[in-house]
PDB file of N, CA and C in Angstrom:
ATOM      1  N   MET A 192     -16.959 -78.347  45.541  1.00 97.00           N
ATOM      2  CA  MET A 192     -16.689 -76.720  45.716  1.00 97.00           C
ATOM      3  C   MET A 192     -17.280 -76.123  47.016  1.00 97.00           C
ATOM      4  N   ASN A 193     -16.938 -75.074  47.525  1.00 98.00           N
ATOM      5  CA  ASN A 193     -16.978 -74.379  48.586  1.00 98.00           C
ATOM      6  C   ASN A 193     -17.847 -73.114  48.044  1.00 98.00           C
ATOM      7  N   TYR A 194     -18.992 -72.778  48.682  1.00 98.00           N
ATOM      8  CA  TYR A 194     -19.391 -71.571  48.609  1.00 98.00           C
ATOM      9  C   TYR A 194     -19.489 -70.110  49.619  1.00 98.00           C
ATOM     10  N   THR A 195     -19.588 -69.260  49.672  1.00 98.00           N
ATOM     11  CA  THR A 195     -19.288 -67.912  50.274  1.00 98.00           C
ATOM     12  C   THR A 195     -20.958 -67.243  49.875  1.00 98.00           C
ATOM     13  N   TYR A 196     -21.904 -67.062  50.792  1.00 98.00           N
ATOM     14  CA  TYR A 196     -23.192 -66.714  49.914  1.00 98.00           C
ATOM     15  C   TYR A 196     -23.762 -65.812  51.102  1.00 98.00           C
ATOM     16  N   ILE A 197     -24.662 -64.660  50.523  1.00 98.00           N
ATOM     17  CA  ILE A 197     -25.656 -63.794  51.308  1.00 98.00           C
ATOM     18  C   ILE A 197     -26.899 -64.004  50.949  1.00 98.00           C
ATOM     19  N   VAL A 198     -27.853 -64.333  51.895  1.00 97.00           N
ATOM     20  CA  VAL A 198     -29.312 -64.186  51.834  1.00 97.00           C
ATOM     21  C   VAL A 198     -29.655 -63.109  52.174  1.00 97.00           C
ATOM     22  N   GLN A 199     -31.047 -63.146  51.739  1.00 97.00           N
ATOM     23  CA  GLN A 199     -31.614 -61.466  52.291  1.00 97.00           C
ATOM     24  C   GLN A 199     -32.683 -62.387  53.028  1.00 97.00           C
ATOM     25  N   CYS A 200     -32.912 -61.820  54.312  1.00 97.00           N
ATOM     26  CA  CYS A 200     -34.011 -62.237  55.178  1.00 97.00           C
ATOM     27  C   CYS A 200     -35.309 -61.453  55.050  1.00 97.00           C
ATOM     28  N   ALA A 201     -36.590 -62.009  55.354  1.00 97.00           N
ATOM     29  CA  ALA A 201     -37.605 -61.476  55.041  1.00 97.00           C
ATOM     30  C   ALA A 201     -38.022 -60.071  55.723  1.00 97.00           C
ATOM     31  N   ASP A 202     -37.206 -59.358  56.516  1.00 97.00           N
ATOM     32  CA  ASP A 202     -37.151 -58.528  56.946  1.00 97.00           C
ATOM     33  C   ASP A 202     -36.234 -57.552  56.135  1.00 97.00           C
ATOM     34  N   GLY A 203     -35.470 -57.737  55.522  1.00 96.00           N
ATOM     35  CA  GLY A 203     -34.521 -56.804  54.490  1.00 96.00           C
ATOM     36  C   GLY A 203     -32.951 -57.003  55.023  1.00 96.00           C
ATOM     37  N   THR A 204     -32.969 -57.796  56.219  1.00 97.00           N
ATOM     38  CA  THR A 204     -31.323 -57.933  56.328  1.00 97.00           C
ATOM     39  C   THR A 204     -30.690 -58.555  55.509  1.00 97.00           C
ATOM     40  N   PHE A 205     -29.573 -58.954  55.552  1.00 97.00           N
ATOM     41  CA  PHE A 205     -28.546 -59.771  55.113  1.00 97.00           C
ATOM     42  C   PHE A 205     -27.718 -60.645  56.019  1.00 97.00           C
ATOM     43  N   TYR A 206     -27.665 -62.187  55.918  1.00 97.00           N
ATOM     44  CA  TYR A 206     -27.075 -63.016  56.403  1.00 97.00           C
ATOM     45  C   TYR A 206     -25.947 -63.649  55.786  1.00 97.00           C
ATOM     46  N   THR A 207     -24.522 -63.620  56.083  1.00 98.00           N
ATOM     47  CA  THR A 207     -23.316 -64.227  55.127  1.00 98.00           C
ATOM     48  C   THR A 207     -22.897 -65.320  55.767  1.00 98.00           C
ATOM     49  N   GLY A 208     -22.870 -66.244  55.028  1.00 98.00           N
ATOM     50  CA  GLY A 208     -22.256 -67.808  55.525  1.00 98.00           C
ATOM     51  C   GLY A 208     -21.349 -68.671  54.467  1.00 98.00           C
ATOM     52  N   TRP A 209     -20.874 -69.625  55.025  1.00 98.00           N
ATOM     53  CA  TRP A 209     -20.477 -70.609  53.720  1.00 98.00           C
ATOM     54  C   TRP A 209     -20.811 -72.079  53.698  1.00 98.00           C
ATOM     55  N   THR A 210     -20.713 -72.537  52.728  1.00 98.00           N
ATOM     56  CA  THR A 210     -21.116 -74.039  52.626  1.00 98.00           C
ATOM     57  C   THR A 210     -20.850 -74.807  51.292  1.00 98.00           C
ATOM     58  N   ASN A 211     -20.912 -76.063  51.362  1.00 98.00           N
ATOM     59  CA  ASN A 211     -20.560 -76.502  50.275  1.00 98.00           C
ATOM     60  C   ASN A 211     -21.546 -77.248  49.011  1.00 98.00           C
ATOM     61  N   CYS A 212     -23.102 -76.664  49.650  1.00 97.00           N
ATOM     62  CA  CYS A 212     -24.188 -77.167  49.107  1.00 97.00           C
ATOM     63  C   CYS A 212     -25.243 -75.871  49.129  1.00 97.00           C
ATOM     64  N   LEU A 213     -25.134 -74.906  48.208  1.00 97.00           N
ATOM     65  CA  LEU A 213     -26.439 -73.994  48.464  1.00 97.00           C
ATOM     66  C   LEU A 213     -27.409 -74.234  48.362  1.00 97.00           C
ATOM     67  N   GLN A 214     -27.996 -74.928  47.923  1.00 96.00           N
ATOM     68  CA  GLN A 214     -29.621 -75.607  47.994  1.00 96.00           C
ATOM     69  C   GLN A 214     -29.888 -75.956  49.259  1.00 96.00           C
ATOM     70  N   LYS A 215     -29.098 -77.096  49.603  1.00 95.00           N
ATOM     71  CA  LYS A 215     -29.040 -77.443  51.039  1.00 95.00           C
ATOM     72  C   LYS A 215     -29.336 -76.555  51.956  1.00 95.00           C
ATOM     73  N   ARG A 216     -28.260 -75.547  52.113  1.00 96.00           N
ATOM     74  CA  ARG A 216     -28.122 -74.656  52.917  1.00 96.00           C
ATOM     75  C   ARG A 216     -29.065 -73.506  53.054  1.00 96.00           C
ATOM     76  N   VAL A 217     -29.395 -72.919  51.881  1.00 96.00           N
ATOM     77  CA  VAL A 217     -30.840 -72.081  51.774  1.00 96.00           C
ATOM     78  C   VAL A 217     -32.053 -73.048  52.501  1.00 96.00           C
ATOM     79  N   LYS A 218     -32.225 -74.181  51.776  1.00 95.00           N
ATOM     80  CA  LYS A 218     -33.358 -74.667  52.628  1.00 95.00           C
ATOM     81  C   LYS A 218     -33.485 -74.961  54.231  1.00 95.00           C
ATOM     82  N   ALA A 219     -32.115 -75.302  54.538  1.00 95.00           N
ATOM     83  CA  ALA A 219     -31.882 -75.378  56.077  1.00 95.00           C
ATOM     84  C   ALA A 219     -32.404 -74.105  57.071  1.00 95.00           C
ATOM     85  N   HIS A 220     -32.186 -72.832  56.069  1.00 95.00           N
ATOM     86  CA  HIS A 220     -32.236 -71.827  56.925  1.00 95.00           C
ATOM     87  C   HIS A 220     -33.988 -71.373  56.855  1.00 95.00           C
ATOM     88  N   ASN A 221     -34.381 -71.959  55.664  1.00 95.00           N
ATOM     89  CA  ASN A 221     -35.881 -71.697  55.498  1.00 95.00           C
ATOM     90  C   ASN A 221     -36.611 -72.668  56.228  1.00 95.00           C
ATOM     91  N   GLU A 222     -36.285 -73.708  56.915  1.00 93.00           N
ATOM     92  CA  GLU A 222     -36.925 -74.698  57.124  1.00 93.00           C
ATOM     93  C   GLU A 222     -36.501 -74.579  58.856  1.00 93.00           C
ATOM     94  N   GLY A 223     -35.519 -73.774  59.152  1.00 80.00           N
ATOM     95  CA  GLY A 223     -34.935 -74.076  60.534  1.00 80.00           C
ATOM     96  C   GLY A 223     -34.176 -75.331  60.699  1.00 80.00           C
ATOM     97  N   LYS A 224     -33.669 -76.182  60.395  1.00 79.00           N
ATOM     98  CA  LYS A 224     -33.390 -77.214  60.377  1.00 79.00           C
ATOM     99  C   LYS A 224     -31.620 -77.013  60.401  1.00 79.00           C
ATOM    100  N   ASN A 225     -31.046 -76.589  61.083  1.00 86.00           N
ATOM    101  CA  ASN A 225     -29.683 -76.421  61.172  1.00 86.00           C
ATOM    102  C   ASN A 225     -29.165 -74.989  60.586  1.00 86.00           C
ATOM    103  N   GLY A 226     -30.219 -74.368  60.617  1.00 88.00           N
ATOM    104  CA  GLY A 226     -29.943 -73.048  59.734  1.00 88.00           C
ATOM    105  C   GLY A 226     -29.506 -72.242  61.080  1.00 88.00           C
ATOM    106  N   ALA A 227     -29.030 -71.208  60.362  1.00 91.00           N
ATOM    107  CA  ALA A 227     -28.155 -70.089  61.351  1.00 91.00           C
ATOM    108  C   ALA A 227     -29.424 -69.587  62.775  1.00 91.00           C
ATOM    109  N   LYS A 228     -29.221 -69.381  63.886  1.00 92.00           N
ATOM    110  CA  LYS A 228     -30.067 -68.845  64.656  1.00 92.00           C
ATOM    111  C   LYS A 228     -30.588 -67.051  64.332  1.00 92.00           C
ATOM    112  N   TYR A 229     -29.378 -66.823  63.647  1.00 93.00           N
ATOM    113  CA  TYR A 229     -29.821 -65.220  63.440  1.00 93.00           C
ATOM    114  C   TYR A 229     -31.280 -65.280  62.204  1.00 93.00           C
ATOM    115  N   THR A 230     -31.373 -66.197  61.200  1.00 94.00           N
ATOM    116  CA  THR A 230     -32.230 -66.601  60.645  1.00 94.00           C
ATOM    117  C   THR A 230     -33.591 -67.119  60.623  1.00 94.00           C
ATOM    118  N   ARG A 231     -33.626 -67.534  61.705  1.00 93.00           N
ATOM    119  CA  ARG A 231     -34.613 -68.432  62.395  1.00 93.00           C
ATOM    120  C   ARG A 231     -35.917 -67.930  62.480  1.00 93.00           C
ATOM    121  N   THR A 232     -36.140 -66.369  62.913  1.00 92.00           N
ATOM    122  CA  THR A 232     -36.922 -65.598  62.910  1.00 92.00           C
ATOM    123  C   THR A 232     -37.362 -64.217  62.011  1.00 92.00           C
ATOM    124  N   LYS A 233     -36.453 -64.427  61.109  1.00 94.00           N
ATOM    125  CA  LYS A 233     -36.513 -63.829  59.916  1.00 94.00           C
ATOM    126  C   LYS A 233     -36.877 -64.306  58.485  1.00 94.00           C
ATOM    127  N   ARG A 234     -37.520 -65.518  58.727  1.00 95.00           N
ATOM    128  CA  ARG A 234     -37.855 -66.390  57.324  1.00 95.00           C
ATOM    129  C   ARG A 234     -39.056 -65.687  56.457  1.00 95.00           C
ATOM    130  N   PRO A 235     -39.026 -65.867  55.431  1.00 97.00           N
ATOM    131  CA  PRO A 235     -38.225 -66.625  54.227  1.00 97.00           C
ATOM    132  C   PRO A 235     -36.911 -66.059  54.287  1.00 97.00           C
ATOM    133  N   VAL A 236     -36.053 -66.633  53.811  1.00 97.00           N
ATOM    134  CA  VAL A 236     -34.459 -66.129  52.977  1.00 97.00           C
ATOM    135  C   VAL A 236     -34.682 -66.302  51.937  1.00 97.00           C
ATOM    136  N   SER A 237     -33.799 -65.596  50.965  1.00 96.00           N
ATOM    137  CA  SER A 237     -33.151 -66.094  49.593  1.00 96.00           C
ATOM    138  C   SER A 237     -32.128 -65.811  49.357  1.00 96.00           C
ATOM    139  N   LEU A 238     -31.529 -66.485  48.371  1.00 97.00           N
ATOM    140  CA  LEU A 238     -30.375 -66.614  48.226  1.00 97.00           C
ATOM    141  C   LEU A 238     -29.954 -65.121  46.934  1.00 97.00           C
ATOM    142  N   VAL A 239     -29.088 -64.195  47.541  1.00 97.00           N
ATOM    143  CA  VAL A 239     -29.088 -63.087  46.809  1.00 97.00           C
ATOM    144  C   VAL A 239     -27.573 -62.891  45.990  1.00 97.00           C
ATOM    145  N   TYR A 240     -26.493 -63.474  46.545  1.00 98.00           N
ATOM    146  CA  TYR A 240     -25.292 -63.581  45.967  1.00 98.00           C
ATOM    147  C   TYR A 240     -24.225 -64.873  46.729  1.00 98.00           C
ATOM    148  N   TYR A 241     -23.543 -65.241  45.850  1.00 98.00           N
ATOM    149  CA  TYR A 241     -22.681 -66.393  46.116  1.00 98.00           C
ATOM    150  C   TYR A 241     -21.445 -66.134  45.399  1.00 98.00           C
ATOM    151  N   GLU A 242     -20.240 -66.932  45.927  1.00 98.00           N
ATOM    152  CA  GLU A 242     -19.003 -66.709  44.973  1.00 98.00           C
ATOM    153  C   GLU A 242     -18.526 -68.552  45.301  1.00 98.00           C
ATOM    154  N   GLY A 243     -18.017 -69.040  44.443  1.00 98.00           N
ATOM    155  CA  GLY A 243     -17.306 -70.485  44.708  1.00 98.00           C
ATOM    156  C   GLY A 243     -15.769 -70.081  44.811  1.00 98.00           C
ATOM    157  N   PHE A 244     -15.298 -71.621  45.937  1.00 98.00           N
ATOM    158  CA  PHE A 244     -13.987 -71.654  45.723  1.00 98.00           C
ATOM    159  C   PHE A 244     -13.718 -73.071  45.968  1.00 98.00           C
ATOM    160  N   PHE A 245     -12.227 -73.267  46.089  1.00 98.00           N
ATOM    161  CA  PHE A 245     -11.734 -74.601  46.098  1.00 98.00           C
ATOM    162  C   PHE A 245     -11.890 -75.205  47.472  1.00 98.00           C
ATOM    163  N   THR A 246     -11.687 -74.389  48.333  1.00 98.00           N
ATOM    164  CA  THR A 246     -11.090 -75.098  49.632  1.00 98.00           C
ATOM    165  C   THR A 246     -12.263 -74.355  50.657  1.00 98.00           C
ATOM    166  N   LYS A 247     -12.443 -74.739  51.440  1.00 97.00           N
ATOM    167  CA  LYS A 247     -13.287 -74.353  52.780  1.00 97.00           C
ATOM    168  C   LYS A 247     -12.584 -72.983  53.325  1.00 97.00           C
ATOM    169  N   GLU A 248     -11.391 -73.105  53.313  1.00 98.00           N
ATOM    170  CA  GLU A 248     -10.746 -72.198  54.174  1.00 98.00           C
ATOM    171  C   GLU A 248     -11.027 -70.789  53.279  1.00 98.00           C
ATOM    172  N   GLU A 249     -10.623 -71.112  52.177  1.00 98.00           N
ATOM    173  CA  GLU A 249     -11.289 -69.903  51.352  1.00 98.00           C
ATOM    174  C   GLU A 249     -12.328 -69.164  51.373  1.00 98.00           C
ATOM    175  N   ALA A 250     -13.428 -70.232  51.765  1.00 98.00           N
ATOM    176  CA  ALA A 250     -14.420 -69.599  51.740  1.00 98.00           C
ATOM    177  C   ALA A 250     -14.752 -69.196  52.970  1.00 98.00           C
ATOM    178  N   MET A 251     -14.414 -69.687  54.158  1.00 98.00           N
ATOM    179  CA  MET A 251     -14.692 -69.175  55.353  1.00 98.00           C
ATOM    180  C   MET A 251     -13.896 -67.842  55.538  1.00 98.00           C
ATOM    181  N   LYS A 252     -12.571 -67.818  54.649  1.00 98.00           N
ATOM    182  CA  LYS A 252     -12.041 -66.463  54.826  1.00 98.00           C
ATOM    183  C   LYS A 252     -12.662 -65.264  54.401  1.00 98.00           C
ATOM    184  N   ARG A 253     -13.734 -65.872  53.077  1.00 98.00           N
ATOM    185  CA  ARG A 253     -14.010 -64.675  52.257  1.00 98.00           C
ATOM    186  C   ARG A 253     -15.491 -64.133  52.883  1.00 98.00           C
ATOM    187  N   GLU A 254     -16.068 -65.309  53.738  1.00 98.00           N
ATOM    188  CA  GLU A 254     -17.169 -64.869  54.642  1.00 98.00           C
ATOM    189  C   GLU A 254     -16.674 -63.764  55.642  1.00 98.00           C
ATOM    190  N   TYR A 255     -15.339 -64.017  56.454  1.00 98.00           N
ATOM    191  CA  TYR A 255     -15.199 -62.966  57.192  1.00 98.00           C
ATOM    192  C   TYR A 255     -15.105 -62.047  56.662  1.00 98.00           C
ATOM    193  N   GLU A 256     -14.350 -61.666  55.472  1.00 98.00           N
ATOM    194  CA  GLU A 256     -14.173 -60.251  54.642  1.00 98.00           C
ATOM    195  C   GLU A 256     -15.464 -59.530  54.449  1.00 98.00           C
ATOM    196  N   ILE A 257     -16.876 -60.361  54.277  1.00 98.00           N
ATOM    197  CA  ILE A 257     -17.689 -59.873  53.975  1.00 98.00           C
ATOM    198  C   ILE A 257     -18.745 -59.788  54.921  1.00 98.00           C
ATOM    199  N   LYS A 258     -18.458 -60.049  55.929  1.00 98.00           N
ATOM    200  CA  LYS A 258     -19.195 -59.980  57.298  1.00 98.00           C
ATOM    201  C   LYS A 258     -18.358 -58.625  57.799  1.00 98.00           C
ATOM    202  N   GLN A 259     -17.257 -57.873  57.384  1.00 98.00           N
ATOM    203  CA  GLN A 259     -16.752 -57.180  58.094  1.00 98.00           C
ATOM    204  C   GLN A 259     -17.213 -55.700  57.423  1.00 98.00           C
ATOM    205  N   MET A 260     -17.753 -55.812  56.022  1.00 98.00           N
ATOM    206  CA  MET A 260     -18.298 -54.382  55.015  1.00 98.00           C
ATOM    207  C   MET A 260     -19.560 -53.991  55.573  1.00 98.00           C
ATOM    208  N   SER A 261     -20.041 -52.749  55.486  1.00 97.00           N
ATOM    209  CA  SER A 261     -20.864 -52.287  55.590  1.00 97.00           C
ATOM    210  C   SER A 261     -21.998 -52.764  54.728  1.00 97.00           C
ATOM    211  N   ARG A 262     -23.256 -52.468  55.076  1.00 96.00           N
ATOM    212  CA  ARG A 262     -24.691 -52.699  54.410  1.00 96.00           C
ATOM    213  C   ARG A 262     -24.133 -52.436  53.048  1.00 96.00           C
ATOM    214  N   GLU A 263     -23.946 -50.778  52.872  1.00 96.00           N
ATOM    215  CA  GLU A 263     -23.623 -50.403  51.544  1.00 96.00           C
ATOM    216  C   GLU A 263     -22.671 -51.218  50.521  1.00 96.00           C
ATOM    217  N   LYS A 264     -21.727 -51.440  51.388  1.00 96.00           N
ATOM    218  CA  LYS A 264     -20.684 -52.479  50.547  1.00 96.00           C
ATOM    219  C   LYS A 264     -21.214 -53.742  50.073  1.00 96.00           C
ATOM    220  N   LYS A 265     -21.970 -54.429  51.038  1.00 96.00           N
ATOM    221  CA  LYS A 265     -22.698 -55.625  50.590  1.00 96.00           C
ATOM    222  C   LYS A 265     -23.731 -55.568  49.296  1.00 96.00           C
ATOM    223  N   LYS A 266     -24.287 -54.322  49.523  1.00 95.00           N
ATOM    224  CA  LYS A 266     -24.761 -54.343  48.336  1.00 95.00           C
ATOM    225  C   LYS A 266     -24.694 -53.793  46.978  1.00 95.00           C
ATOM    226  N   LYS A 267     -23.486 -53.175  46.703  1.00 95.00           N
ATOM    227  CA  LYS A 267     -22.452 -53.167  45.648  1.00 95.00           C
ATOM    228  C   LYS A 267     -22.026 -54.216  45.156  1.00 95.00           C
ATOM    229  N   LEU A 268     -21.512 -55.145  46.161  1.00 93.00           N
ATOM    230  CA  LEU A 268     -20.765 -56.323  45.912  1.00 93.00           C
ATOM    231  C   LEU A 268     -21.858 -57.274  45.059  1.00 93.00           C
ATOM    232  N   MET A 269     -23.161 -57.156  45.467  1.00 90.00           N
ATOM    233  CA  MET A 269     -24.450 -57.980  45.198  1.00 90.00           C
ATOM    234  C   MET A 269     -24.480 -57.375  43.581  1.00 90.00           C
ATOM    235  N   TYR A 270     -24.619 -56.072  43.348  1.00 87.00           N
ATOM    236  CA  TYR A 270     -25.137 -55.750  42.220  1.00 87.00           C
ATOM    237  C   TYR A 270     -23.889 -55.419  41.123  1.00 87.00           C
ATOM    238  N   PHE A 271     -22.598 -55.898  41.284  1.00 71.00           N
ATOM    239  CA  PHE A 271     -21.563 -55.433  40.347  1.00 71.00           C
ATOM    240  C   PHE A 271     -21.620 -56.320  39.228  1.00 71.00           C
TER     241      PHE A 271
END
């Protein structure tokens, strides 16, 4: 399974990415090992949203779509 996810950083900002293991990826963001450059200075992060897909291409496509959304649209997506 592949996932598109949103984490909320300590400063309240959001980061969107994709992975095939949510637990490992969130841990990587929080420990700084292979985490995104964006989240390194904004730890800790917490998982606030995810969607599952069968292929990484689908997850990557959805990641791109979410990254194009405004902050308000992302919030609506999370609280749907």
